[in-house]
Short mmCIF file of C-alpha atoms and ligand atoms in Angstrom, two decimals:
data_model
loop_
_atom_site.label_atom_id
_atom_site.label_comp_id
_atom_site.label_asym_id
_atom_site.label_seq_id
_atom_site.Cartn_x
_atom_site.Cartn_y
_atom_site.Cartn_z
CA MET A 29 33.08 26.84 16.25
CA LEU A 30 29.33 26.97 15.55
CA LEU A 31 28.33 26.27 11.98
CA PRO A 32 26.52 29.04 10.15
CA LYS A 33 22.87 28.05 9.77
CA VAL A 34 21.92 29.56 6.45
CA ARG A 35 23.56 31.21 3.47
CA THR A 36 21.27 33.67 1.70
CA PRO A 37 21.91 35.52 -1.56
CA GLU A 38 23.04 39.15 -1.33
CA SER A 39 19.84 40.39 -2.90
CA ARG A 40 16.61 38.62 -3.67
CA ARG A 41 13.23 39.50 -5.00
CA MET A 42 9.82 38.04 -5.68
CA ILE A 43 9.91 36.09 -8.93
CA THR A 44 6.79 35.25 -10.93
CA LEU A 45 6.94 32.19 -13.17
CA GLU A 46 4.62 29.73 -14.81
CA VAL A 47 4.34 25.97 -14.94
CA ARG A 48 6.08 24.56 -18.01
CA ARG A 49 5.42 20.85 -17.44
CA THR A 50 4.82 18.24 -14.75
CA GLU A 51 6.03 14.66 -14.42
CA ARG A 52 4.97 11.94 -11.99
CA LEU A 53 8.18 10.30 -10.77
CA THR A 54 6.90 7.65 -8.33
CA PRO A 55 3.60 7.14 -6.45
CA THR A 56 4.74 9.78 -3.92
CA PHE A 57 6.86 12.19 -5.96
CA THR A 58 5.80 14.54 -8.73
CA ASN A 59 8.02 17.09 -10.41
CA VAL A 60 6.79 20.52 -11.45
CA THR A 61 9.00 22.53 -13.79
CA LEU A 62 8.60 26.30 -13.43
CA ALA A 63 9.92 28.66 -16.04
CA GLY A 64 10.08 32.28 -17.13
CA PRO A 65 12.42 35.17 -17.87
CA GLU A 66 12.26 36.45 -14.29
CA LEU A 67 14.42 33.48 -13.29
CA LYS A 68 17.41 35.65 -14.17
CA HIS A 69 16.83 37.18 -10.72
CA LEU A 70 17.49 33.85 -8.97
CA THR A 71 21.10 33.00 -8.19
CA PRO A 72 21.26 29.20 -8.33
CA MET A 73 23.25 27.91 -5.34
CA GLY A 74 22.62 24.19 -5.81
CA PHE A 75 22.61 21.78 -2.86
CA ASP A 76 19.52 22.31 -0.66
CA GLN A 77 18.66 25.82 -1.86
CA GLY A 78 15.10 26.45 -0.75
CA VAL A 79 12.37 28.82 -1.86
CA ARG A 80 9.05 30.10 -0.68
CA LEU A 81 6.62 28.89 -3.31
CA PHE A 82 3.48 30.96 -3.96
CA PHE A 83 0.58 29.37 -5.79
CA PRO A 84 -3.11 30.23 -6.23
CA ARG A 85 -5.82 28.73 -4.06
CA GLU A 86 -8.34 26.58 -5.82
CA GLY A 87 -10.73 28.80 -7.77
CA GLN A 88 -8.32 31.76 -7.98
CA ARG A 89 -7.56 32.62 -11.60
CA GLU A 90 -4.64 34.92 -10.80
CA LEU A 91 -1.60 34.76 -8.58
CA ARG A 92 -1.22 37.82 -6.43
CA MET A 93 2.44 38.01 -5.37
CA PRO A 94 3.53 40.25 -2.48
CA SER A 95 4.89 43.56 -3.79
CA ARG A 96 7.62 43.75 -1.14
CA SER A 97 10.79 41.66 -1.10
CA ASN A 98 11.92 42.64 2.40
CA GLY A 99 10.95 41.11 5.75
CA THR A 100 7.43 42.55 5.61
CA TRP A 101 6.05 40.51 2.72
CA MET A 102 4.35 37.94 4.97
CA ALA A 103 2.47 40.69 6.84
CA GLU A 104 1.42 42.12 3.47
CA LEU A 105 0.14 38.70 2.44
CA LEU A 106 -1.76 38.10 5.66
CA LEU A 107 -3.55 41.45 5.29
CA LEU A 108 -5.12 40.25 2.05
CA PRO A 109 -8.52 38.57 2.31
CA LYS A 110 -8.27 34.81 1.68
CA SER A 111 -10.13 35.24 -1.61
CA ARG A 112 -7.09 37.09 -3.02
CA ARG A 113 -4.27 35.60 -0.93
CA PRO A 114 -2.12 32.85 -2.49
CA TRP A 115 -0.87 29.83 -0.60
CA VAL A 116 2.79 29.94 0.40
CA ARG A 117 4.86 26.87 1.25
CA ASN A 118 8.57 25.98 1.43
CA PHE A 119 10.22 23.86 -1.26
CA THR A 120 13.65 22.92 -2.55
CA VAL A 121 15.08 23.89 -5.91
CA ARG A 122 15.73 20.33 -7.03
CA ARG A 123 17.46 21.50 -10.22
CA ALA A 124 18.05 24.87 -11.86
CA ARG A 125 18.65 25.22 -15.61
CA PRO A 126 19.42 28.92 -16.06
CA GLU A 127 20.18 28.36 -19.76
CA SER A 128 16.51 27.51 -20.34
CA ASP A 129 15.04 29.65 -17.53
CA GLU A 130 13.75 26.56 -15.70
CA VAL A 131 13.70 25.19 -12.17
CA ASP A 132 12.37 21.83 -11.00
CA ILE A 133 10.48 21.39 -7.75
CA GLU A 134 9.67 17.92 -6.48
CA PHE A 135 6.58 17.54 -4.35
CA ALA A 136 6.13 14.67 -1.93
CA LEU A 137 2.39 14.03 -2.23
CA HIS A 138 0.73 13.27 1.06
CA GLY A 139 -3.01 13.51 0.75
CA ASP A 140 -5.39 16.36 0.39
CA THR A 141 -3.25 19.39 1.26
CA PRO A 142 -2.79 22.77 -0.50
CA ALA A 143 0.65 22.04 -1.97
CA ALA A 144 -0.04 18.41 -2.93
CA ASP A 145 -3.38 19.39 -4.53
CA TRP A 146 -1.78 22.21 -6.49
CA ALA A 147 1.07 20.01 -7.75
CA LEU A 148 -1.48 17.46 -8.99
CA ARG A 149 -3.69 19.99 -10.76
CA ALA A 150 -0.85 22.20 -12.14
CA ARG A 151 -0.99 22.61 -15.92
CA PRO A 152 1.37 24.37 -18.36
CA GLY A 153 0.80 28.11 -18.16
CA ASP A 154 -0.45 28.12 -14.54
CA PRO A 155 1.19 30.90 -12.49
CA ALA A 156 3.49 30.31 -9.49
CA GLY A 157 6.02 32.50 -7.71
CA ILE A 158 9.21 31.94 -5.75
CA TYR A 159 11.30 33.82 -3.20
CA ASP A 160 14.81 32.59 -2.47
CA LEU A 161 15.52 31.18 1.02
CA GLY A 162 19.18 30.30 0.44
CA MET A 163 20.87 27.11 1.58
CA THR A 164 21.60 25.40 4.89
CA TYR A 165 23.93 22.56 3.83
CA LEU A 166 27.23 24.11 4.91
CA PRO A 167 29.72 21.39 5.91
CA PRO A 168 33.00 22.50 7.49
CA ALA A 169 36.04 21.93 5.28
CA ASP A 170 37.62 19.47 7.74
CA ALA A 171 34.62 17.10 8.04
CA GLU A 172 35.89 13.62 7.11
CA TRP A 173 32.48 12.11 6.44
CA GLN A 174 28.85 13.08 6.45
CA LEU A 175 25.56 11.71 7.71
CA LEU A 176 22.58 12.84 5.61
CA VAL A 177 19.12 11.85 6.82
CA GLY A 178 15.64 12.78 5.65
CA ASP A 179 12.08 11.71 5.02
CA GLU A 180 10.35 12.24 1.66
CA SER A 181 10.10 16.01 2.16
CA ALA A 182 13.91 16.18 2.27
CA VAL A 183 14.59 13.65 -0.50
CA PRO A 184 14.74 16.42 -3.16
CA ALA A 185 17.28 18.35 -1.05
CA ILE A 186 19.45 15.30 -0.34
CA LEU A 187 19.40 14.13 -3.97
CA ALA A 188 20.47 17.64 -5.03
CA ILE A 189 23.20 17.69 -2.36
CA LEU A 190 24.56 14.36 -3.61
CA GLU A 191 24.48 15.54 -7.25
CA ASP A 192 26.40 18.71 -6.38
CA ALA A 193 28.86 17.12 -3.94
CA PRO A 194 32.57 16.80 -4.70
CA ALA A 195 33.77 13.38 -5.90
CA SER A 196 35.63 12.96 -2.59
CA LEU A 197 32.46 12.95 -0.46
CA VAL A 198 32.17 10.05 1.99
CA ALA A 199 28.65 9.79 3.39
CA GLU A 200 26.05 7.53 4.95
CA VAL A 201 22.62 8.55 3.67
CA PHE A 202 19.29 7.41 5.15
CA LEU A 203 16.16 8.22 3.14
CA GLU A 204 12.73 7.27 4.43
CA VAL A 205 9.83 7.18 1.96
CA PRO A 206 6.27 5.78 2.13
CA GLY A 207 6.90 2.63 0.04
CA THR A 208 9.48 0.66 -1.93
CA ALA A 209 8.05 2.06 -5.19
CA ASP A 210 9.38 5.44 -4.01
CA PHE A 211 13.01 4.26 -3.89
CA ARG A 212 14.43 6.58 -6.51
CA ALA A 213 16.58 5.31 -9.35
CA ASP A 214 17.51 8.83 -10.57
CA ILE A 215 20.28 9.27 -8.04
CA THR A 216 23.77 10.47 -8.85
CA ALA A 217 26.31 10.32 -6.03
CA PRO A 218 30.06 10.06 -5.48
CA GLU A 219 31.51 6.58 -5.03
CA GLY A 220 32.08 7.00 -1.30
CA VAL A 221 28.37 7.50 -0.62
CA ARG A 222 26.19 4.68 0.72
CA VAL A 223 22.46 5.27 0.32
CA HIS A 224 20.07 3.35 2.58
CA TRP A 225 16.46 3.54 1.35
CA LEU A 226 13.83 2.81 3.99
CA ALA A 227 10.15 2.09 3.33
CA ARG A 228 7.88 3.29 6.13
CA ASP A 229 5.60 0.86 7.82
CA GLY A 230 2.19 2.52 7.29
CA GLU A 231 1.50 2.36 11.03
CA ASN A 232 4.55 4.37 11.91
CA ARG A 233 4.84 8.12 12.28
CA PRO A 234 6.95 9.61 9.46
CA GLY A 235 10.61 9.85 10.38
CA ARG A 236 10.61 6.98 12.84
CA ALA A 237 12.08 4.41 10.42
CA ALA A 238 15.00 6.69 9.56
CA LEU A 239 15.67 7.45 13.21
CA GLU A 240 15.54 3.78 14.17
CA ALA A 241 17.82 2.81 11.27
CA VAL A 242 20.52 5.25 12.38
CA ARG A 243 20.14 4.16 16.01
CA ALA A 244 20.61 0.53 14.97
CA VAL A 245 23.91 1.13 13.16
CA ARG A 246 26.92 -0.27 14.93
CA ALA A 247 30.03 1.74 14.34
CA VAL A 248 32.16 1.12 11.28
CA GLY A 249 35.84 0.87 12.21
CA THR A 250 35.61 1.98 15.84
CA VAL A 251 36.13 -0.03 19.00
CA GLY A 252 34.70 0.52 22.48
CA THR A 253 32.93 3.59 23.79
CA VAL A 254 33.98 7.13 24.48
CA GLY A 255 33.52 8.40 28.06
CA THR A 256 29.89 7.98 29.09
CA VAL A 257 28.72 7.71 25.52
CA LYS A 258 26.67 4.53 25.00
CA GLU A 259 27.45 4.02 21.33
CA PRO A 260 30.55 5.04 19.38
CA PRO A 261 30.21 7.38 16.41
CA LEU A 262 28.94 5.75 13.21
CA ARG A 263 32.36 6.18 11.61
CA PRO A 264 35.68 7.55 12.87
CA GLY A 265 36.73 11.13 12.21
CA ARG A 266 34.99 14.49 12.36
CA SER A 267 31.53 14.28 10.89
CA TYR A 268 28.96 16.70 9.54
CA THR A 269 25.30 15.76 9.88
CA TRP A 270 22.50 17.33 7.86
CA VAL A 271 19.02 16.09 8.76
CA ALA A 272 15.64 17.41 7.66
CA GLY A 273 12.07 16.18 7.62
CA GLU A 274 9.29 15.79 10.16
CA SER A 275 10.36 17.79 13.19
CA GLY A 276 10.52 14.70 15.46
CA LEU A 277 13.07 13.13 13.10
CA ALA A 278 15.26 16.24 13.09
CA THR A 279 15.22 16.77 16.87
CA GLY A 280 15.26 13.03 17.69
CA LEU A 281 18.30 12.35 15.53
CA ARG A 282 20.19 15.29 16.97
CA ARG A 283 19.39 14.11 20.51
CA HIS A 284 20.57 10.58 19.69
CA LEU A 285 23.83 11.73 18.08
CA VAL A 286 24.66 14.13 20.91
CA ASN A 287 23.53 12.04 23.89
CA ASP A 288 24.29 8.52 22.72
CA ARG A 289 27.18 8.94 20.30
CA GLY A 290 28.98 11.99 21.64
CA VAL A 291 28.71 14.04 18.45
CA PRO A 292 29.32 17.76 19.13
CA LYS A 293 26.13 19.80 18.65
CA SER A 294 28.09 22.17 16.47
CA ASP A 295 28.60 19.43 13.84
CA ILE A 296 24.87 18.86 13.34
CA ALA A 297 22.56 20.92 11.11
CA PHE A 298 18.92 19.93 11.75
CA PHE A 299 15.71 21.23 10.23
CA GLY A 300 12.06 20.45 10.98
CA TYR A 301 10.64 20.81 7.47
CA TRP A 302 7.10 20.09 8.67
CA ARG A 303 5.16 19.04 11.77
CA HIS A 304 2.92 16.03 11.98
CA GLY A 305 -0.68 17.29 12.29
CA HIS A 306 0.19 20.96 11.73
CA SER A 307 -0.18 23.00 8.52
CA SER A 308 2.55 25.40 7.45
CA PRO A 309 1.65 29.01 8.16
CA GLY A 310 0.67 31.07 5.13
C1 FAD B 22 13.45 24.66 3.41
C2 FAD B 22 12.38 23.61 3.13
C3 FAD B 22 12.42 22.88 1.94
C4 FAD B 22 11.43 21.92 1.67
N1 FAD B 22 11.49 21.23 0.49
C5 FAD B 22 10.50 20.36 0.18
C6 FAD B 22 10.51 19.69 -1.10
O1 FAD B 22 11.37 19.92 -1.96
N2 FAD B 22 9.50 18.80 -1.34
C7 FAD B 22 8.51 18.56 -0.43
O2 FAD B 22 7.61 17.75 -0.71
N3 FAD B 22 8.48 19.18 0.77
C8 FAD B 22 9.43 20.09 1.09
N4 FAD B 22 9.40 20.76 2.29
C9 FAD B 22 8.31 20.44 3.23
C10 FAD B 22 7.00 21.18 2.88
O3 FAD B 22 7.20 22.58 3.00
C11 FAD B 22 5.92 20.73 3.87
O4 FAD B 22 5.69 19.35 3.75
C12 FAD B 22 4.62 21.51 3.72
O5 FAD B 22 3.88 21.32 4.90
C13 FAD B 22 3.79 21.06 2.54
O6 FAD B 22 2.62 21.86 2.47
P1 FAD B 22 1.17 21.21 2.30
O7 FAD B 22 0.31 22.31 1.77
O8 FAD B 22 1.26 19.96 1.49
O9 FAD B 22 0.74 20.76 3.74
P2 FAD B 22 0.32 21.69 4.99
O10 FAD B 22 -0.89 22.50 4.69
O11 FAD B 22 1.52 22.44 5.48
O12 FAD B 22 -0.08 20.59 6.08
C14 FAD B 22 -1.30 19.86 5.99
C15 FAD B 22 -1.15 18.52 6.70
O13 FAD B 22 -0.22 17.71 5.99
C16 FAD B 22 0.80 17.24 6.87
N5 FAD B 22 2.06 17.19 6.11
C17 FAD B 22 2.81 18.24 5.68
N6 FAD B 22 3.89 17.79 5.01
C18 FAD B 22 3.84 16.44 5.02
C19 FAD B 22 4.66 15.40 4.49
N7 FAD B 22 5.78 15.67 3.81
N8 FAD B 22 4.26 14.10 4.69
C20 FAD B 22 3.13 13.80 5.37
N9 FAD B 22 2.31 14.75 5.89
C21 FAD B 22 2.65 16.04 5.73
C22 FAD B 22 0.84 18.27 8.00
O14 FAD B 22 1.34 17.70 9.18
C23 FAD B 22 -0.60 18.66 8.12
O15 FAD B 22 -1.30 17.74 8.94
C24 FAD B 22 10.38 21.70 2.59
C25 FAD B 22 10.34 22.44 3.79
C26 FAD B 22 11.34 23.39 4.06
C27 FAD B 22 11.27 24.19 5.34
#
């Protein structure tokens, strides 16, 4: 059976918030806490729940949110002249604290880009908006273990998944980040989870280290090969894979698992969060 790809809330609307505080976590990661009474319109789902994040362009004093919450909001946005149009990018709700009307969003900084620049210049009181995208981490009940893989853009989602996971979770987790100073200590995970942090060699395209690390794993507890498959599965039993990050990592890992390890396509959820050399639309 094919896995569902996304679970969205029954109703959702544009939510306008403001920055409450920011905190630099490591050289690459900075956290921005957004807050406001309109957060009562967000249904926290946990795990990898994503949002469209709206924030002003440099020089804009106000945030102009789309008025529509249906499928036409992007067209509405694109009709605005750039001088009045906000930036829109995708981010993960790293943590929601409904009791204090707060959500945390962790930005992986990567140079001079709209989202990274905004996260660095955000100050308490600055406006920002969100629109719920729902969640994509939807493991089947009979998966015996999980493979979770991501680059820095997916670290917030995977850390949230591990925090929200049941104590029984068994998982191999591969997280690629720019340097060893980005290996995160603030990680809470069930006992059966093994986290492999990987520092990228600066020469390498993002995602390659994670892909190579998974490729290099010899199977735990399996003997021989299955049919024409070159490598056995990483572990025995039905697996669920969730991979996100640079699109080459997502598609490359899926190809490796399917072609080389015989993993059914239906047990893999893969998401290109961004594309090397390409800006997000909006
Ligand atoms: C559902 C979802 C959830 C996401 N959650 C998060 C999250 O919680 N935290 C997070 O940091 N990102 C997250 N991302 C990824 C984020 O949306 C992209 O990285 C986005 O491109 C950032 O916008 P930007 O303005 O910085 O760069 P853009 O204007 O989109 O791109 C400018 C340049 O930067 C490059 N670039 C973009 N992202 C990266 C990167 N991560 N590393 C190196 N170069 C990059 C592009 O290739 C391009 O050349 C998520 C994406 C999705 C789809």
